[in-house]
Amino acid sequence: MLIMAAQEEFVKLLTAHRSMLYAMAYSICRKHDDAETIVQDASITMWEKFSEFEPGTSFGKWSRAFLYRTAMNHVRAVRRLPLACDPDVMESLSAGYESMSGVFRDDRLIDTLNTCIDELPATDKGVLHLRFQQEKDCASLAGVLKKSVHAVEVILYRIRKRLELCIRTKLQTQDSST
């Protein structure tokens, strides 16, 4: 039962920090697949070492240390990945992520974004799916949608603006009701 509680706590903490870890990994390697691999490898190591984590301390800081070491090992092993920046800059980035950690953990913002996406028309949701889940660039989207690249850029811009307005409105409504 104790193992189950530790596993649940780990999953909860990792889920809350995953976006930040992915952003950090991507800022190091600049490739989505490699960033995902780095996050997965770091997550495995973190789970193996989770018994060493001290409750009440910063999981974000603890997890970033694992991610940083995993990313550096990945970059050294692969050698084809250019370092986006030197180790000193990475330390600075890590400190920046620490100061922004509240942004990444704000479940309310993520929930609001998901609600707003759910409210989009099906065609807009399809475009977002192609762009972000299938990682298609604007040129690829243009081919799929049979539109010009510029038209796709305009579509994405309008979706982004719609989402921004929806999120702002919902957050303001939530803030005024509390």
PDB file of C-alpha atoms in Angstrom:
ATOM      1  CA  MET A   1       0.000   0.000   0.000  1.00  0.00           C
ATOM      2  CA  LEU A   2       2.910   2.327   0.794  1.00  0.00           C
ATOM      3  CA  ILE A   3       4.359   1.741  -2.672  1.00  0.00           C
ATOM      4  CA  MET A   4       1.000   2.615  -4.221  1.00  0.00           C
ATOM      5  CA  ALA A   5       0.871   5.915  -2.281  1.00  0.00           C
ATOM      6  CA  ALA A   6       4.428   6.768  -3.356  1.00  0.00           C
ATOM      7  CA  GLN A   7       3.569   5.932  -6.944  1.00  0.00           C
ATOM      8  CA  GLU A   8       0.468   8.138  -6.839  1.00  0.00           C
ATOM      9  CA  GLU A   9       2.441  11.022  -5.321  1.00  0.00           C
ATOM     10  CA  PHE A  10       5.171  10.651  -7.952  1.00  0.00           C
ATOM     11  CA  VAL A  11       2.659  10.621 -10.816  1.00  0.00           C
ATOM     12  CA  LYS A  12       0.900  13.665  -9.362  1.00  0.00           C
ATOM     13  CA  LEU A  13       4.148  15.644  -9.003  1.00  0.00           C
ATOM     14  CA  LEU A  14       5.509  14.556 -12.380  1.00  0.00           C
ATOM     15  CA  THR A  15       2.255  15.452 -14.117  1.00  0.00           C
ATOM     16  CA  ALA A  16       2.270  18.893 -12.508  1.00  0.00           C
ATOM     17  CA  HIS A  17       5.836  19.557 -13.714  1.00  0.00           C
ATOM     18  CA  ARG A  18       5.855  17.745 -17.062  1.00  0.00           C
ATOM     19  CA  SER A  19       5.260  20.823 -19.213  1.00  0.00           C
ATOM     20  CA  MET A  20       8.145  22.620 -17.562  1.00  0.00           C
ATOM     21  CA  LEU A  21      10.426  19.598 -17.956  1.00  0.00           C
ATOM     22  CA  TYR A  22       9.498  19.225 -21.616  1.00  0.00           C
ATOM     23  CA  ALA A  23      10.092  22.938 -22.244  1.00  0.00           C
ATOM     24  CA  MET A  24      13.503  22.680 -20.624  1.00  0.00           C
ATOM     25  CA  ALA A  25      14.413  19.543 -22.605  1.00  0.00           C
ATOM     26  CA  TYR A  26      13.283  21.158 -25.845  1.00  0.00           C
ATOM     27  CA  SER A  27      15.290  24.295 -25.097  1.00  0.00           C
ATOM     28  CA  ILE A  28      18.382  22.092 -24.827  1.00  0.00           C
ATOM     29  CA  CYS A  29      17.978  19.868 -27.896  1.00  0.00           C
ATOM     30  CA  ARG A  30      15.507  21.755 -30.141  1.00  0.00           C
ATOM     31  CA  LYS A  31      13.852  18.559 -31.404  1.00  0.00           C
ATOM     32  CA  HIS A  32      10.458  17.362 -30.195  1.00  0.00           C
ATOM     33  CA  ASP A  33      11.242  13.633 -30.393  1.00  0.00           C
ATOM     34  CA  ASP A  34      14.544  14.047 -28.569  1.00  0.00           C
ATOM     35  CA  ALA A  35      12.944  16.265 -25.924  1.00  0.00           C
ATOM     36  CA  GLU A  36      10.283  13.605 -25.342  1.00  0.00           C
ATOM     37  CA  THR A  37      12.970  10.912 -25.050  1.00  0.00           C
ATOM     38  CA  ILE A  38      14.898  13.038 -22.558  1.00  0.00           C
ATOM     39  CA  VAL A  39      11.788  13.629 -20.432  1.00  0.00           C
ATOM     40  CA  GLN A  40      10.933   9.913 -20.501  1.00  0.00           C
ATOM     41  CA  ASP A  41      14.481   8.868 -19.564  1.00  0.00           C
ATOM     42  CA  ALA A  42      14.634  11.454 -16.782  1.00  0.00           C
ATOM     43  CA  SER A  43      11.206  10.324 -15.524  1.00  0.00           C
ATOM     44  CA  ILE A  44      12.405   6.732 -15.251  1.00  0.00           C
ATOM     45  CA  THR A  45      15.484   7.819 -13.310  1.00  0.00           C
ATOM     46  CA  MET A  46      13.376  10.056 -11.068  1.00  0.00           C
ATOM     47  CA  TRP A  47      11.033   7.154 -10.305  1.00  0.00           C
ATOM     48  CA  GLU A  48      14.003   4.922  -9.455  1.00  0.00           C
ATOM     49  CA  LYS A  49      15.354   7.630  -7.113  1.00  0.00           C
ATOM     50  CA  PHE A  50      12.000   8.875  -5.786  1.00  0.00           C
ATOM     51  CA  SER A  51      12.687   7.367  -2.355  1.00  0.00           C
ATOM     52  CA  GLU A  52      15.492   9.954  -2.044  1.00  0.00           C
ATOM     53  CA  PHE A  53      13.116  12.879  -2.659  1.00  0.00           C
ATOM     54  CA  GLU A  54      12.369  14.766   0.539  1.00  0.00           C
ATOM     55  CA  PRO A  55       8.671  15.672   0.850  1.00  0.00           C
ATOM     56  CA  GLY A  56       8.195  19.378   1.396  1.00  0.00           C
ATOM     57  CA  THR A  57      11.143  20.324  -0.808  1.00  0.00           C
ATOM     58  CA  SER A  58      10.829  21.561  -4.382  1.00  0.00           C
ATOM     59  CA  PHE A  59      10.002  18.705  -6.733  1.00  0.00           C
ATOM     60  CA  GLY A  60      10.528  21.116  -9.634  1.00  0.00           C
ATOM     61  CA  LYS A  61      14.112  21.828  -8.632  1.00  0.00           C
ATOM     62  CA  TRP A  62      14.776  18.156  -7.894  1.00  0.00           C
ATOM     63  CA  SER A  63      13.315  17.015 -11.231  1.00  0.00           C
ATOM     64  CA  ARG A  64      15.161  19.701 -13.220  1.00  0.00           C
ATOM     65  CA  ALA A  65      18.469  18.407 -11.866  1.00  0.00           C
ATOM     66  CA  PHE A  66      17.657  14.928 -13.205  1.00  0.00           C
ATOM     67  CA  LEU A  67      16.433  16.335 -16.493  1.00  0.00           C
ATOM     68  CA  TYR A  68      19.556  18.457 -16.944  1.00  0.00           C
ATOM     69  CA  ARG A  69      21.888  15.483 -16.360  1.00  0.00           C
ATOM     70  CA  THR A  70      19.788  13.260 -18.625  1.00  0.00           C
ATOM     71  CA  ALA A  71      19.751  15.893 -21.370  1.00  0.00           C
ATOM     72  CA  MET A  72      23.507  16.443 -21.202  1.00  0.00           C
ATOM     73  CA  ASN A  73      24.107  12.676 -21.341  1.00  0.00           C
ATOM     74  CA  HIS A  74      21.726  12.406 -24.295  1.00  0.00           C
ATOM     75  CA  VAL A  75      23.471  15.211 -26.153  1.00  0.00           C
ATOM     76  CA  ARG A  76      26.900  13.696 -25.501  1.00  0.00           C
ATOM     77  CA  ALA A  77      25.737  10.225 -26.563  1.00  0.00           C
ATOM     78  CA  VAL A  78      24.021  11.301 -29.739  1.00  0.00           C
ATOM     79  CA  ARG A  79      26.598  13.952 -30.721  1.00  0.00           C
ATOM     80  CA  ARG A  80      24.385  15.001 -33.605  1.00  0.00           C
ATOM     81  CA  LEU A  81      22.366  17.353 -31.447  1.00  0.00           C
ATOM     82  CA  PRO A  82      23.825  20.830 -31.286  1.00  0.00           C
ATOM     83  CA  LEU A  83      23.713  22.286 -27.813  1.00  0.00           C
ATOM     84  CA  ALA A  84      21.324  25.181 -27.915  1.00  0.00           C
ATOM     85  CA  CYS A  85      23.455  26.899 -25.313  1.00  0.00           C
ATOM     86  CA  ASP A  86      26.457  26.321 -23.077  1.00  0.00           C
ATOM     87  CA  PRO A  87      26.165  24.888 -19.548  1.00  0.00           C
ATOM     88  CA  ASP A  88      26.286  28.346 -17.893  1.00  0.00           C
ATOM     89  CA  VAL A  89      23.296  29.441 -19.928  1.00  0.00           C
ATOM     90  CA  MET A  90      21.551  26.172 -18.998  1.00  0.00           C
ATOM     91  CA  GLU A  91      22.061  26.965 -15.307  1.00  0.00           C
ATOM     92  CA  SER A  92      20.504  30.365 -15.924  1.00  0.00           C
ATOM     93  CA  LEU A  93      17.584  28.746 -17.775  1.00  0.00           C
ATOM     94  CA  SER A  94      17.075  26.346 -14.896  1.00  0.00           C
ATOM     95  CA  ALA A  95      16.872  29.260 -12.470  1.00  0.00           C
ATOM     96  CA  GLY A  96      14.365  30.934 -14.785  1.00  0.00           C
ATOM     97  CA  TYR A  97      12.210  27.816 -14.835  1.00  0.00           C
ATOM     98  CA  GLU A  98      12.304  27.803 -11.030  1.00  0.00           C
ATOM     99  CA  SER A  99      10.908  31.324 -10.906  1.00  0.00           C
ATOM    100  CA  MET A 100       8.193  30.399 -13.424  1.00  0.00           C
ATOM    101  CA  SER A 101       7.269  27.088 -11.832  1.00  0.00           C
ATOM    102  CA  GLY A 102       3.957  28.444 -10.573  1.00  0.00           C
ATOM    103  CA  VAL A 103       2.888  29.140 -14.153  1.00  0.00           C
ATOM    104  CA  PHE A 104       3.455  25.532 -15.188  1.00  0.00           C
ATOM    105  CA  ARG A 105       1.614  24.171 -12.160  1.00  0.00           C
ATOM    106  CA  ASP A 106      -1.459  26.327 -12.564  1.00  0.00           C
ATOM    107  CA  ASP A 107      -4.006  23.604 -13.211  1.00  0.00           C
ATOM    108  CA  ARG A 108      -6.691  26.253 -13.523  1.00  0.00           C
ATOM    109  CA  LEU A 109      -4.992  27.707 -16.606  1.00  0.00           C
ATOM    110  CA  ILE A 110      -4.580  24.288 -18.215  1.00  0.00           C
ATOM    111  CA  ASP A 111      -8.168  23.334 -17.396  1.00  0.00           C
ATOM    112  CA  THR A 112      -9.395  26.625 -18.863  1.00  0.00           C
ATOM    113  CA  LEU A 113      -7.365  26.084 -22.034  1.00  0.00           C
ATOM    114  CA  ASN A 114      -8.810  22.587 -22.417  1.00  0.00           C
ATOM    115  CA  THR A 115     -12.333  23.930 -21.896  1.00  0.00           C
ATOM    116  CA  CYS A 116     -11.772  26.614 -24.527  1.00  0.00           C
ATOM    117  CA  ILE A 117     -10.367  24.072 -26.991  1.00  0.00           C
ATOM    118  CA  ASP A 118     -13.434  21.891 -26.411  1.00  0.00           C
ATOM    119  CA  GLU A 119     -15.634  24.862 -27.324  1.00  0.00           C
ATOM    120  CA  LEU A 120     -13.902  25.403 -30.679  1.00  0.00           C
ATOM    121  CA  PRO A 121     -15.613  24.283 -33.883  1.00  0.00           C
ATOM    122  CA  ALA A 122     -14.607  20.790 -35.023  1.00  0.00           C
ATOM    123  CA  THR A 123     -12.624  22.168 -37.978  1.00  0.00           C
ATOM    124  CA  ASP A 124     -10.490  24.340 -35.682  1.00  0.00           C
ATOM    125  CA  LYS A 125      -9.908  21.412 -33.327  1.00  0.00           C
ATOM    126  CA  GLY A 126      -8.805  19.366 -36.335  1.00  0.00           C
ATOM    127  CA  VAL A 127      -6.318  22.039 -37.376  1.00  0.00           C
ATOM    128  CA  LEU A 128      -4.916  22.183 -33.829  1.00  0.00           C
ATOM    129  CA  HIS A 129      -4.642  18.398 -33.749  1.00  0.00           C
ATOM    130  CA  LEU A 130      -2.667  18.366 -36.996  1.00  0.00           C
ATOM    131  CA  ARG A 131      -0.454  21.262 -35.945  1.00  0.00           C
ATOM    132  CA  PHE A 132       0.402  20.303 -32.377  1.00  0.00           C
ATOM    133  CA  GLN A 133      -0.260  16.603 -31.872  1.00  0.00           C
ATOM    134  CA  GLN A 134       0.957  15.477 -35.278  1.00  0.00           C
ATOM    135  CA  GLU A 135       3.537  18.309 -35.302  1.00  0.00           C
ATOM    136  CA  LYS A 136       2.815  19.380 -38.871  1.00  0.00           C
ATOM    137  CA  ASP A 137       4.340  22.653 -39.982  1.00  0.00           C
ATOM    138  CA  CYS A 138       2.373  25.285 -41.896  1.00  0.00           C
ATOM    139  CA  ALA A 139       3.533  23.988 -45.275  1.00  0.00           C
ATOM    140  CA  SER A 140       2.343  20.457 -44.453  1.00  0.00           C
ATOM    141  CA  LEU A 141      -0.939  21.812 -43.130  1.00  0.00           C
ATOM    142  CA  ALA A 142      -1.384  23.810 -46.325  1.00  0.00           C
ATOM    143  CA  GLY A 143      -1.142  20.592 -48.324  1.00  0.00           C
ATOM    144  CA  VAL A 144      -3.591  18.734 -46.103  1.00  0.00           C
ATOM    145  CA  LEU A 145      -6.078  21.609 -45.976  1.00  0.00           C
ATOM    146  CA  LYS A 146      -5.583  22.518 -49.653  1.00  0.00           C
ATOM    147  CA  LYS A 147      -4.875  26.138 -48.733  1.00  0.00           C
ATOM    148  CA  SER A 148      -1.907  28.447 -49.111  1.00  0.00           C
ATOM    149  CA  VAL A 149       0.693  28.625 -46.352  1.00  0.00           C
ATOM    150  CA  HIS A 150      -0.398  32.200 -45.664  1.00  0.00           C
ATOM    151  CA  ALA A 151      -4.031  31.094 -45.313  1.00  0.00           C
ATOM    152  CA  VAL A 152      -2.966  28.422 -42.798  1.00  0.00           C
ATOM    153  CA  GLU A 153      -0.986  31.017 -40.830  1.00  0.00           C
ATOM    154  CA  VAL A 154      -4.080  33.226 -40.718  1.00  0.00           C
ATOM    155  CA  ILE A 155      -6.243  30.292 -39.576  1.00  0.00           C
ATOM    156  CA  LEU A 156      -3.795  29.465 -36.772  1.00  0.00           C
ATOM    157  CA  TYR A 157      -3.592  33.121 -35.774  1.00  0.00           C
ATOM    158  CA  ARG A 158      -7.374  33.392 -35.550  1.00  0.00           C
ATOM    159  CA  ILE A 159      -7.622  30.187 -33.510  1.00  0.00           C
ATOM    160  CA  ARG A 160      -4.933  31.439 -31.154  1.00  0.00           C
ATOM    161  CA  LYS A 161      -6.716  34.772 -30.726  1.00  0.00           C
ATOM    162  CA  ARG A 162     -10.037  32.984 -30.117  1.00  0.00           C
ATOM    163  CA  LEU A 163      -8.409  30.812 -27.465  1.00  0.00           C
ATOM    164  CA  GLU A 164      -6.700  33.796 -25.867  1.00  0.00           C
ATOM    165  CA  LEU A 165      -9.989  35.699 -25.612  1.00  0.00           C
ATOM    166  CA  CYS A 166     -11.815  32.644 -24.274  1.00  0.00           C
ATOM    167  CA  ILE A 167      -9.149  32.006 -21.620  1.00  0.00           C
ATOM    168  CA  ARG A 168      -9.053  35.645 -20.510  1.00  0.00           C
ATOM    169  CA  THR A 169     -12.838  35.802 -20.277  1.00  0.00           C
ATOM    170  CA  LYS A 170     -13.145  32.550 -18.328  1.00  0.00           C
ATOM    171  CA  LEU A 171     -10.318  33.433 -15.930  1.00  0.00           C
ATOM    172  CA  GLN A 172     -11.784  36.880 -15.284  1.00  0.00           C
ATOM    173  CA  THR A 173     -15.185  35.303 -14.655  1.00  0.00           C
ATOM    174  CA  GLN A 174     -13.620  32.785 -12.266  1.00  0.00           C
ATOM    175  CA  ASP A 175     -11.683  35.525 -10.454  1.00  0.00           C
ATOM    176  CA  SER A 176     -14.728  37.748 -10.042  1.00  0.00           C
ATOM    177  CA  SER A 177     -16.832  34.881  -8.683  1.00  0.00           C
ATOM    178  CA  THR A 178     -14.272  33.952  -6.011  1.00  0.00           C
TER     179      THR A 178
END
